[in-house]
Tab-separated table of C-alpha atoms in Angstrom:
chain	number	residue	atom	x	y	z
V	1	MET	CA	105.662	84.041	190.546
V	2	ARG	CA	106.933	85.985	187.943
V	3	THR	CA	108.902	84.720	185.061
V	4	ARG	CA	111.093	86.370	182.517
V	5	SER	CA	110.783	85.611	179.060
V	6	SER	CA	114.280	84.709	177.237
V	7	ALA	CA	115.553	87.009	174.787
V	8	PRO	CA	114.994	86.567	171.307
V	9	SER	CA	117.487	85.106	169.287
V	10	SER	CA	119.627	87.010	166.739
V	11	GLU	CA	118.019	85.157	163.774
V	12	GLN	CA	114.761	86.080	164.866
V	13	SER	CA	115.505	89.712	165.265
V	14	ASN	CA	117.214	90.093	162.006
V	15	PRO	CA	115.236	88.309	159.619
V	16	GLU	CA	116.431	87.911	156.009
V	17	PRO	CA	114.843	90.568	153.688
V	18	PRO	CA	112.909	88.562	151.136
V	19	SER	CA	114.236	88.386	147.679
V	20	LYS	CA	113.147	91.295	145.413
V	21	LEU	CA	112.751	91.176	141.358
V	22	PRO	CA	115.252	93.031	139.449
V	23	PRO	CA	114.141	96.552	138.447
V	24	PRO	CA	112.981	96.915	135.005
V	25	THR	CA	115.495	98.740	132.573
V	26	GLU	CA	114.719	102.441	131.829
V	27	LYS	CA	115.538	101.751	128.016
V	28	PRO	CA	114.200	98.402	126.991
V	29	GLY	CA	116.286	96.535	124.537
V	30	LYS	CA	115.275	95.967	121.003
V	31	THR	CA	114.983	92.195	119.177
V	32	PHE	CA	116.505	91.939	115.833
V	33	ILE	CA	116.069	88.740	113.875
V	34	LEU	CA	119.245	88.484	111.686
V	35	PRO	CA	120.049	86.053	109.074
V	36	SER	CA	121.705	83.138	110.422
V	37	SER	CA	124.414	82.913	107.484
V	38	ALA	CA	125.940	86.097	108.004
V	39	SER	CA	129.621	86.467	108.162
V	40	ASP	CA	131.801	87.611	111.202
V	41	GLU	CA	132.361	90.935	109.350
V	42	ALA	CA	128.534	91.878	109.437
V	43	ARG	CA	127.971	95.137	111.080
V	44	PHE	CA	125.311	97.599	112.099
V	45	LEU	CA	125.580	100.761	109.883
V	46	GLN	CA	124.076	104.202	109.656
V	47	LEU	CA	123.489	104.716	105.963
V	48	PRO	CA	121.193	107.385	104.066
V	49	ASN	CA	117.939	106.429	103.554
V	50	PRO	CA	117.694	106.208	99.661
V	51	GLN	CA	114.297	108.399	99.745
V	52	THR	CA	114.958	111.031	102.496
V	53	GLY	CA	119.048	110.852	102.696
V	54	GLU	CA	118.226	110.509	106.543
V	55	LEU	CA	120.826	108.305	108.258
V	56	THR	CA	118.768	105.232	109.252
V	57	ARG	CA	120.136	101.887	110.652
V	58	TYR	CA	120.873	98.881	108.216
V	59	TYR	CA	122.569	95.683	108.505
V	60	PHE	CA	125.639	95.226	106.307
V	61	CYS	CA	127.163	92.004	105.441
V	62	PRO	CA	129.893	91.618	102.787
V	63	LYS	CA	128.789	88.075	101.694
V	64	LEU	CA	125.055	88.891	101.811
V	65	GLY	CA	124.616	92.365	101.206
V	66	ILE	CA	122.676	95.165	102.823
V	67	TYR	CA	119.462	94.486	105.038
V	68	GLU	CA	116.607	97.112	106.165
V	69	PHE	CA	114.712	96.495	109.320
V	70	THR	CA	110.682	95.795	109.216
V	71	VAL	CA	108.976	96.448	112.552
V	72	VAL	CA	106.643	93.765	113.470
V	73	THR	CA	104.332	94.800	116.712
V	74	SER	CA	101.208	94.070	118.211
V	75	SER	CA	98.421	96.471	118.080
V	76	SER	CA	97.138	98.856	120.671
V	77	GLN	CA	93.829	97.106	121.043
V	78	CYS	CA	96.010	93.650	121.898
V	79	PRO	CA	99.111	94.438	123.615
V	80	ARG	CA	101.518	91.520	124.109
V	81	SER	CA	104.701	90.757	125.952
V	82	VAL	CA	107.811	88.745	125.044
V	83	LEU	CA	109.203	86.088	127.155
V	84	PHE	CA	112.947	85.648	126.476
V	85	THR	CA	114.704	82.199	128.074
V	86	PRO	CA	118.134	80.990	127.621
V	87	LYS	CA	118.518	77.589	125.447
V	88	SER	CA	117.123	74.339	127.183
V	89	GLU	CA	119.782	72.022	127.847
V	90	ASN	CA	119.482	68.573	129.654
V	91	ILE	CA	121.837	69.089	132.673
V	92	THR	CA	122.081	66.651	135.437
V	93	ALA	CA	122.155	67.893	138.989
V	94	THR	CA	124.774	66.436	141.413
V	95	ASP	CA	123.671	65.286	144.769
V	96	GLY	CA	120.057	65.009	144.071
V	97	GLU	CA	119.640	68.784	143.770
V	98	ARG	CA	117.418	70.117	141.036
V	99	PRO	CA	119.194	72.535	138.400
V	100	LYS	CA	119.115	75.974	138.687
V	101	PRO	CA	117.064	77.697	135.940
V	102	GLY	CA	118.801	79.948	133.461
V	103	ASN	CA	118.349	83.618	133.428
V	104	ALA	CA	115.162	84.834	131.700
V	105	SER	CA	113.753	88.433	130.808
V	106	ILE	CA	110.405	89.735	129.762
V	107	ALA	CA	109.858	92.516	127.172
V	108	LYS	CA	106.969	94.566	127.837
V	109	THR	CA	106.300	95.551	124.199
V	110	ALA	CA	106.133	92.404	121.695
V	111	GLN	CA	108.248	94.403	118.999
V	112	LEU	CA	110.447	92.462	116.555
V	113	LEU	CA	112.844	93.951	114.010
V	114	ILE	CA	113.202	91.525	111.217
V	115	ALA	CA	116.013	92.068	108.649
V	116	THR	CA	115.003	91.776	105.060
V	117	PRO	CA	117.268	92.174	102.031
V	118	ILE	CA	117.238	95.557	100.113
V	119	ASP	CA	118.967	96.058	96.790
V	120	VAL	CA	122.044	98.052	96.803
V	121	ILE	CA	121.077	99.983	93.497
V	122	PHE	CA	118.669	102.173	95.441
V	123	PHE	CA	121.735	103.447	97.459
V	124	LEU	CA	123.596	103.980	94.191
V	125	ILE	CA	120.832	106.042	92.292
V	126	PRO	CA	121.716	109.284	94.461
V	127	LEU	CA	125.433	109.087	93.561
V	128	LEU	CA	125.276	107.933	90.133
V	129	ARG	CA	122.459	110.320	88.767
V	130	PRO	CA	123.542	113.571	87.864
V	131	SER	CA	122.476	116.537	89.650
V	132	SER	CA	122.690	118.651	86.533
V	133	SER	CA	121.593	118.026	82.937
V	134	GLN	CA	125.262	118.847	81.881
V	135	ALA	CA	126.661	116.154	83.413
V	136	LYS	CA	124.216	113.552	81.713
V	137	SER	CA	126.536	112.414	78.784
V	138	LEU	CA	129.571	112.022	80.939
V	139	PHE	CA	130.906	108.316	81.378
V	140	GLN	CA	132.737	107.820	84.586
V	141	PRO	CA	134.544	104.972	86.396
V	142	LEU	CA	132.776	103.923	89.595
V	143	ASP	CA	135.383	104.713	92.071
V	144	ASP	CA	135.724	108.333	90.442
V	145	VAL	CA	131.930	108.988	91.059
V	146	ILE	CA	132.592	107.857	94.571
V	147	ASP	CA	135.623	109.820	95.249
V	148	SER	CA	133.947	112.920	94.087
V	149	GLN	CA	131.356	112.517	96.705
V	150	ASP	CA	132.770	114.625	99.650
V	151	ASP	CA	130.189	114.624	102.215
V	152	LEU	CA	129.331	110.914	102.403
V	153	PRO	CA	128.937	109.539	105.872
V	154	ASN	CA	131.715	107.301	107.058
V	155	HIS	CA	129.525	104.155	107.251
V	156	PHE	CA	128.489	104.447	103.865
V	157	ARG	CA	132.335	104.626	102.775
V	158	HIS	CA	132.760	101.818	104.525
V	159	VAL	CA	130.141	99.732	102.203
V	160	LEU	CA	131.434	101.551	99.072
V	161	TYR	CA	135.100	100.884	99.510
V	162	ASP	CA	134.602	97.115	100.947
V	163	GLU	CA	136.866	94.983	98.551
V	164	SER	CA	134.791	91.835	98.970
V	165	PHE	CA	131.635	93.746	98.131
V	166	LYS	CA	133.286	95.630	95.248
V	167	GLY	CA	132.213	93.010	92.620
V	168	VAL	CA	128.482	93.294	93.842
V	169	LEU	CA	128.390	97.165	93.273
V	170	GLN	CA	130.066	97.088	89.740
V	171	ALA	CA	127.267	94.481	88.781
V	172	ARG	CA	124.303	96.587	90.277
V	173	ALA	CA	125.708	99.693	88.424
V	174	GLU	CA	125.783	98.232	85.332
V	175	ALA	CA	122.112	97.219	85.770
V	176	ILE	CA	120.772	100.799	85.608
V	177	CYS	CA	123.582	102.558	83.900
V	178	ASP	CA	124.999	102.539	80.257
V	179	SER	CA	128.557	101.266	80.168
V	180	ILE	CA	131.712	101.258	78.094
V	181	GLU	CA	135.204	99.785	78.163
V	182	ALA	CA	138.039	101.954	78.309
V	183	GLY	CA	140.868	99.904	78.797
V	184	ASP	CA	140.947	97.765	81.637
V	185	GLU	CA	138.460	99.991	83.511
V	186	LYS	CA	134.694	100.153	82.950
V	187	MET	CA	132.709	103.386	82.910
V	188	PHE	CA	129.108	103.911	83.771
V	189	ARG	CA	126.481	106.612	82.946
V	190	PHE	CA	123.040	106.815	84.637
V	191	SER	CA	119.993	105.670	82.616
V	192	GLU	CA	116.691	106.077	83.635
V	193	THR	CA	115.533	103.686	80.999
V	194	LYS	CA	117.525	100.869	82.195
V	195	LEU	CA	116.310	101.696	85.965
V	196	LEU	CA	112.793	101.454	84.826
V	197	LYS	CA	113.345	98.193	83.236
V	198	GLU	CA	115.049	96.973	86.341
V	199	LEU	CA	112.003	97.859	88.348
V	200	ILE	CA	109.649	96.458	86.102
V	201	ALA	CA	111.525	93.285	86.402
V	202	LYS	CA	111.574	93.494	90.207
V	203	ALA	CA	107.618	93.929	90.169
V	204	GLU	CA	107.204	90.858	87.708
V	205	ARG	CA	109.166	88.946	90.139
V	206	MET	CA	107.115	90.107	92.951
V	207	VAL	CA	103.942	89.206	91.095
V	208	ALA	CA	105.327	85.733	90.397
V	209	LEU	CA	106.011	85.180	94.118
V	210	GLY	CA	102.529	86.375	94.972
V	211	LEU	CA	101.584	89.602	96.655
V	212	PRO	CA	100.725	89.629	100.377
V	213	PRO	CA	96.917	89.008	100.937
V	214	SER	CA	96.289	92.346	102.390
V	215	MET	CA	97.744	94.259	99.379
V	216	GLU	CA	96.090	91.869	96.937
V	217	GLU	CA	92.659	92.273	98.719
V	218	ARG	CA	93.093	96.312	98.976
V	219	PHE	CA	94.797	97.129	95.874
V	220	ILE	CA	93.567	94.445	93.390
V	221	ARG	CA	90.191	92.702	94.267
V	222	GLN	CA	88.531	96.047	95.396
V	223	ALA	CA	90.067	97.976	92.442
V	224	LEU	CA	88.698	95.736	90.167
V	225	SER	CA	85.175	94.615	91.600
V	226	THR	CA	82.327	95.991	89.667
V	227	PRO	CA	79.138	97.149	91.146
V	228	MET	CA	76.007	94.583	91.066
V	229	MET	CA	73.770	94.688	88.228
V	230	ALA	CA	70.489	96.646	88.267
V	231	VAL	CA	67.211	95.216	87.005
V	232	LYS	CA	64.462	97.440	85.809
V	233	ARG	CA	60.688	97.039	87.081
V	234	GLU	CA	57.813	98.685	85.614
V	235	ASP	CA	54.202	99.366	87.206
V	236	ALA	CA	51.555	97.023	86.754
V	237	SER	CA	49.902	99.645	84.476
V	238	THR	CA	52.392	99.867	81.991
V	239	ASN	CA	52.161	95.759	81.793
V	240	ALA	CA	48.589	95.997	81.405
V	241	ALA	CA	47.038	93.449	78.914
V	242	PRO	CA	45.434	95.046	75.853
V	243	SER	CA	41.887	94.366	74.824
V	244	ASP	CA	42.484	92.190	72.228
V	245	SER	CA	42.870	88.294	72.967
V	246	ASN	CA	46.641	88.364	70.467
V	247	GLY	CA	48.043	91.085	73.105
V	248	GLU	CA	46.746	88.989	76.313
V	249	SER	CA	48.398	85.516	74.838
V	250	GLU	CA	51.843	87.746	73.909
V	251	ALA	CA	51.786	89.323	77.603
V	252	GLU	CA	51.413	85.737	79.516
V	253	PRO	CA	55.097	84.425	78.389
V	254	GLN	CA	56.727	87.883	78.877
V	255	GLU	CA	55.219	88.293	82.479
V	256	ASN	CA	56.409	84.653	83.031
V	257	LYS	CA	60.152	85.387	81.912
V	258	GLU	CA	60.434	88.388	84.161
V	259	THR	CA	58.773	86.524	87.217
V	260	PRO	CA	62.069	85.178	88.387
V	261	ALA	CA	64.063	88.461	88.102
V	262	THR	CA	61.340	90.438	89.893
V	263	THR	CA	60.635	87.892	92.449
V	264	ALA	CA	64.160	87.882	93.327
V	265	SER	CA	64.427	91.757	93.869
V	266	SER	CA	61.215	92.577	95.236
V	267	THR	CA	61.015	94.265	98.505
V	268	SER	CA	58.243	95.620	100.665
V	269	VAL	CA	58.360	99.131	99.522
V	270	PRO	CA	56.779	99.896	96.176
V	271	THR	CA	59.111	101.359	93.356
V	272	PRO	CA	57.933	103.546	90.558
V	273	SER	CA	58.355	102.899	86.948
V	274	ASP	CA	61.759	102.979	85.271
V	275	VAL	CA	63.783	102.798	88.542
V	276	SER	CA	66.788	100.643	88.907
V	277	THR	CA	67.078	98.420	92.077
V	278	PRO	CA	70.000	96.159	92.997
V	279	ALA	CA	70.047	92.697	92.402
V	280	THR	CA	72.150	89.667	93.955
V	281	GLU	CA	74.208	88.701	90.956
V	282	SER	CA	76.475	90.647	88.566
V	283	SER	CA	75.496	91.590	84.869
V	284	PRO	CA	76.575	88.916	82.522
V	285	ASN	CA	76.829	91.408	79.737
V	286	GLU	CA	79.549	93.676	81.549
V	287	PRO	CA	83.169	92.378	80.818
V	288	SER	CA	84.873	91.125	83.922
V	289	ALA	CA	88.617	91.853	84.453
V	290	SER	CA	90.928	89.568	82.255
V	291	ASP	CA	93.964	87.805	83.602
V	292	ASP	CA	96.146	90.246	81.746
V	293	VAL	CA	94.554	93.429	83.350
V	294	ALA	CA	94.782	91.797	86.944
V	295	ARG	CA	98.604	90.923	86.053
V	296	LEU	CA	99.054	94.872	84.938
V	297	LEU	CA	97.408	96.045	88.081
V	298	ARG	CA	99.638	93.974	90.198
V	299	ILE	CA	102.728	95.048	88.374
V	300	SER	CA	101.572	98.586	88.969
V	301	THR	CA	101.071	98.144	92.401
V	302	ALA	CA	104.504	96.712	93.031
V	303	LEU	CA	105.906	99.394	91.216
V	304	THR	CA	104.004	101.989	93.041
V	305	PHE	CA	105.229	100.454	96.504
V	306	MET	CA	108.893	100.673	95.370
V	307	LYS	CA	108.740	104.199	93.901
V	308	ASP	CA	107.134	105.461	97.200
V	309	SER	CA	109.477	103.563	99.487
V	310	TYR	CA	112.970	104.056	97.594
V	311	LEU	CA	112.973	106.723	94.905
V	312	SER	CA	113.184	110.578	95.340
V	313	ALA	CA	110.116	112.546	94.627
V	314	SER	CA	111.607	114.061	91.327
V	315	LEU	CA	112.880	110.679	90.187
V	316	ARG	CA	109.415	109.242	90.902
V	317	THR	CA	108.228	111.995	88.401
V	318	LYS	CA	110.347	110.975	85.718
V	319	VAL	CA	109.822	107.442	86.005
V	320	ASP	CA	105.882	108.053	85.723
V	321	GLU	CA	106.482	110.058	82.606
V	322	LEU	CA	108.619	107.506	80.879
V	323	LEU	CA	105.869	104.777	82.074
V	324	SER	CA	103.223	106.940	80.129
V	325	SER	CA	105.232	107.703	77.113
V	326	SER	CA	105.406	105.602	73.732
V	327	GLU	CA	108.930	104.386	74.831
V	328	SER	CA	107.672	102.372	78.075
V	329	PRO	CA	108.661	98.931	78.208
V	330	ILE	CA	105.203	97.725	79.419
V	331	ASP	CA	101.698	99.084	78.240
V	332	PHE	CA	99.446	99.723	80.794
V	333	LYS	CA	96.651	101.318	78.803
V	334	PRO	CA	94.312	98.071	78.927
V	335	MET	CA	94.538	98.271	82.525
V	336	HIS	CA	93.785	102.156	82.666
V	337	ASP	CA	90.895	101.532	80.315
V	338	HIS	CA	89.305	98.817	82.553
V	339	LEU	CA	89.697	100.919	85.817
V	340	LYS	CA	88.009	103.964	84.035
V	341	HIS	CA	85.208	101.881	82.902
V	342	VAL	CA	84.719	100.560	86.483
V	343	ALA	CA	84.804	104.089	87.769
V	344	GLU	CA	82.062	104.927	85.389
V	345	LEU	CA	79.812	101.878	86.507
V	346	ARG	CA	80.225	103.055	90.042
V	347	ALA	CA	79.180	106.606	89.408
V	348	GLU	CA	75.942	105.190	87.371
V	349	ALA	CA	75.222	102.700	90.313
V	350	LEU	CA	75.621	105.604	93.006
V	351	ALA	CA	73.647	108.019	91.044
V	352	SER	CA	70.735	105.211	90.353
V	353	ARG	CA	70.936	104.472	94.122
V	354	SER	CA	70.678	108.005	95.252
V	355	LEU	CA	68.035	109.011	92.916
V	356	GLY	CA	65.884	105.785	93.047
V	357	ASP	CA	65.965	104.142	96.457
V	358	PHE	CA	63.121	106.113	98.273
V	359	SER	CA	63.244	103.813	101.283
V	360	ARG	CA	66.556	105.164	102.395
V	361	LYS	CA	65.972	107.584	104.891
V	362	ARG	CA	69.468	109.304	104.989
V	363	ASP	CA	71.816	110.787	102.462
V	364	ILE	CA	74.833	109.053	101.265
V	365	ASP	CA	76.935	111.492	103.311
V	366	ASP	CA	75.594	109.902	106.561
V	367	ASP	CA	77.490	106.734	105.954
V	368	GLU	CA	80.714	108.747	106.772
V	369	GLY	CA	79.085	110.507	109.493
V	370	ALA	CA	78.199	107.116	110.909
V	371	GLU	CA	81.889	105.903	110.390
V	372	SER	CA	83.066	108.787	112.521
V	373	ARG	CA	80.868	108.650	115.201
V	374	ALA	CA	81.729	104.834	115.593
V	375	GLU	CA	85.532	106.101	115.603
V	376	LYS	CA	84.566	108.558	118.214
V	377	LYS	CA	82.840	106.125	120.332
V	378	ARG	CA	85.576	103.649	120.135
V	379	ARG	CA	88.253	106.235	121.091
V	380	LYS	CA	85.852	107.215	124.233
V	381	GLU	CA	85.475	103.608	124.984
V	382	GLU	CA	89.294	103.402	125.112
V	383	GLU	CA	90.131	106.326	127.110
V	384	GLU	CA	87.259	104.965	129.764
V	385	LYS	CA	89.207	101.651	129.577
V	386	LYS	CA	92.603	103.616	130.393
V	387	LYS	CA	91.121	105.700	133.403
V	388	LYS	CA	89.585	102.394	134.779
V	389	ALA	CA	92.902	100.906	134.892
V	390	ALA	CA	94.835	103.840	136.180
V	391	GLU	CA	92.420	103.791	138.981
V	392	SER	CA	93.565	102.349	142.605
V	393	ARG	CA	91.674	99.667	144.396
V	394	GLY	CA	90.521	101.841	147.092
V	395	VAL	CA	88.927	104.126	144.612
V	396	ARG	CA	87.136	101.172	142.785
V	397	ASP	CA	85.963	100.084	146.266
V	398	LEU	CA	84.530	103.456	147.489
V	399	LYS	CA	82.626	103.824	144.170
V	400	LYS	CA	80.637	100.400	145.218
V	401	VAL	CA	79.650	101.868	148.357
V	402	ASN	CA	76.036	102.378	148.914
V	403	THR	CA	75.588	106.311	149.784
V	404	THR	CA	71.787	106.435	149.796
V	405	GLY	CA	70.579	108.542	152.729
V	406	MET	CA	73.991	109.962	153.300
V	407	LYS	CA	74.806	113.683	153.222
V	408	LYS	CA	77.305	114.940	150.928
V	409	MET	CA	80.700	116.399	151.983
V	410	SER	CA	79.445	119.841	150.685
V	411	ASP	CA	76.414	119.925	153.196
V	412	PHE	CA	78.787	120.012	155.999
V	413	PHE	CA	80.867	123.374	154.631
V	414	SER	CA	77.623	125.222	153.324
V	415	LYS	CA	76.400	128.063	155.311
V	416	ALA	CA	73.838	127.653	158.162
V	417	ALA	CA	70.503	128.807	157.548
V	418	THR	CA	69.821	132.222	159.453
V	419	LYS	CA	67.041	131.502	162.192
V	420	LYS	CA	64.023	133.500	162.349
V	421	LYS	CA	63.576	136.015	164.900
V	422	SER	CA	60.388	135.165	166.999
């Protein structure tokens, strides 16, 4: 007896499609960390970069000032992502149902743009500094200086003509300019000497607060570190005792005194006479860097950072000339003398090492070659990792197949061997 199966229901014939993840955005958004006390008038603006003049994104608040953005991102060796979720709230669901989670998003690249304050004087320097030497002796009101600039960007004009921010502009312009009173109006003239004093004051505040550990290690400790001391060792023949008994009695205490130094630096390789070998302690006779020299080096490092980041090339040259002149507000001569002495010690240590260390099989240049080879090896490993990550699962499984005893695909397409005639 044949039976006919029942027709499938409409629910089974038209199953609900599974929920899909939302497609990723083609242009991922950027994450900004802004000051929490900013006013409602704060805006993102395109202002000319103080060093290059190119339009760059800044954050302007009439109450707090101008902020630049410092990018903090993960390294290429350790990529990271960021999960953004809404603020958690204790919401009790009705009818015993679980509350629905809020919308969340994932940023594939962990990149943060942190707003950091920047002094407005760096934006005023290109306006106040005269382009020619003829206009150097002229005093002008700040409004006239701004009005004379016809090619200012609109966003920059918004900052300069903001009434609530005008007092800050006047005060900061006075810090880098000579000023005179003309009735009810104050007139300004750019002064490179006052600019240098302002930069030095900023550098001293940076040193008082402490430089970042990376800058302290690279530009301070490594620059002031002196090479290790060298101990001279002589052959046994030169220290041989003379024939008379007085000479023997005098040679014994000398040998006892030199024994610790010789033992501490002895190696299995024989060393000829009058050859310097590195010891494990620094020389007590060499003067160490004083606190004053270290402080001057920190101030010089902070000045270099500000000059390279915010000043034009021509103004950097002028500031360097003022620092090296007798009219400089700060004297860097002790620092330069100590750095010169350290450079001489390093040159002597390098020369003695290259001439006296016969156990060294490679030249000094081999160290640089080893670093370049290590860099090439690291790049090759990174490329191999990228290739492996791009391979599909099927290709990886095929590579694991045991092909011993199998013919290659090229064997099937090769020409057959001609048979010999009998």
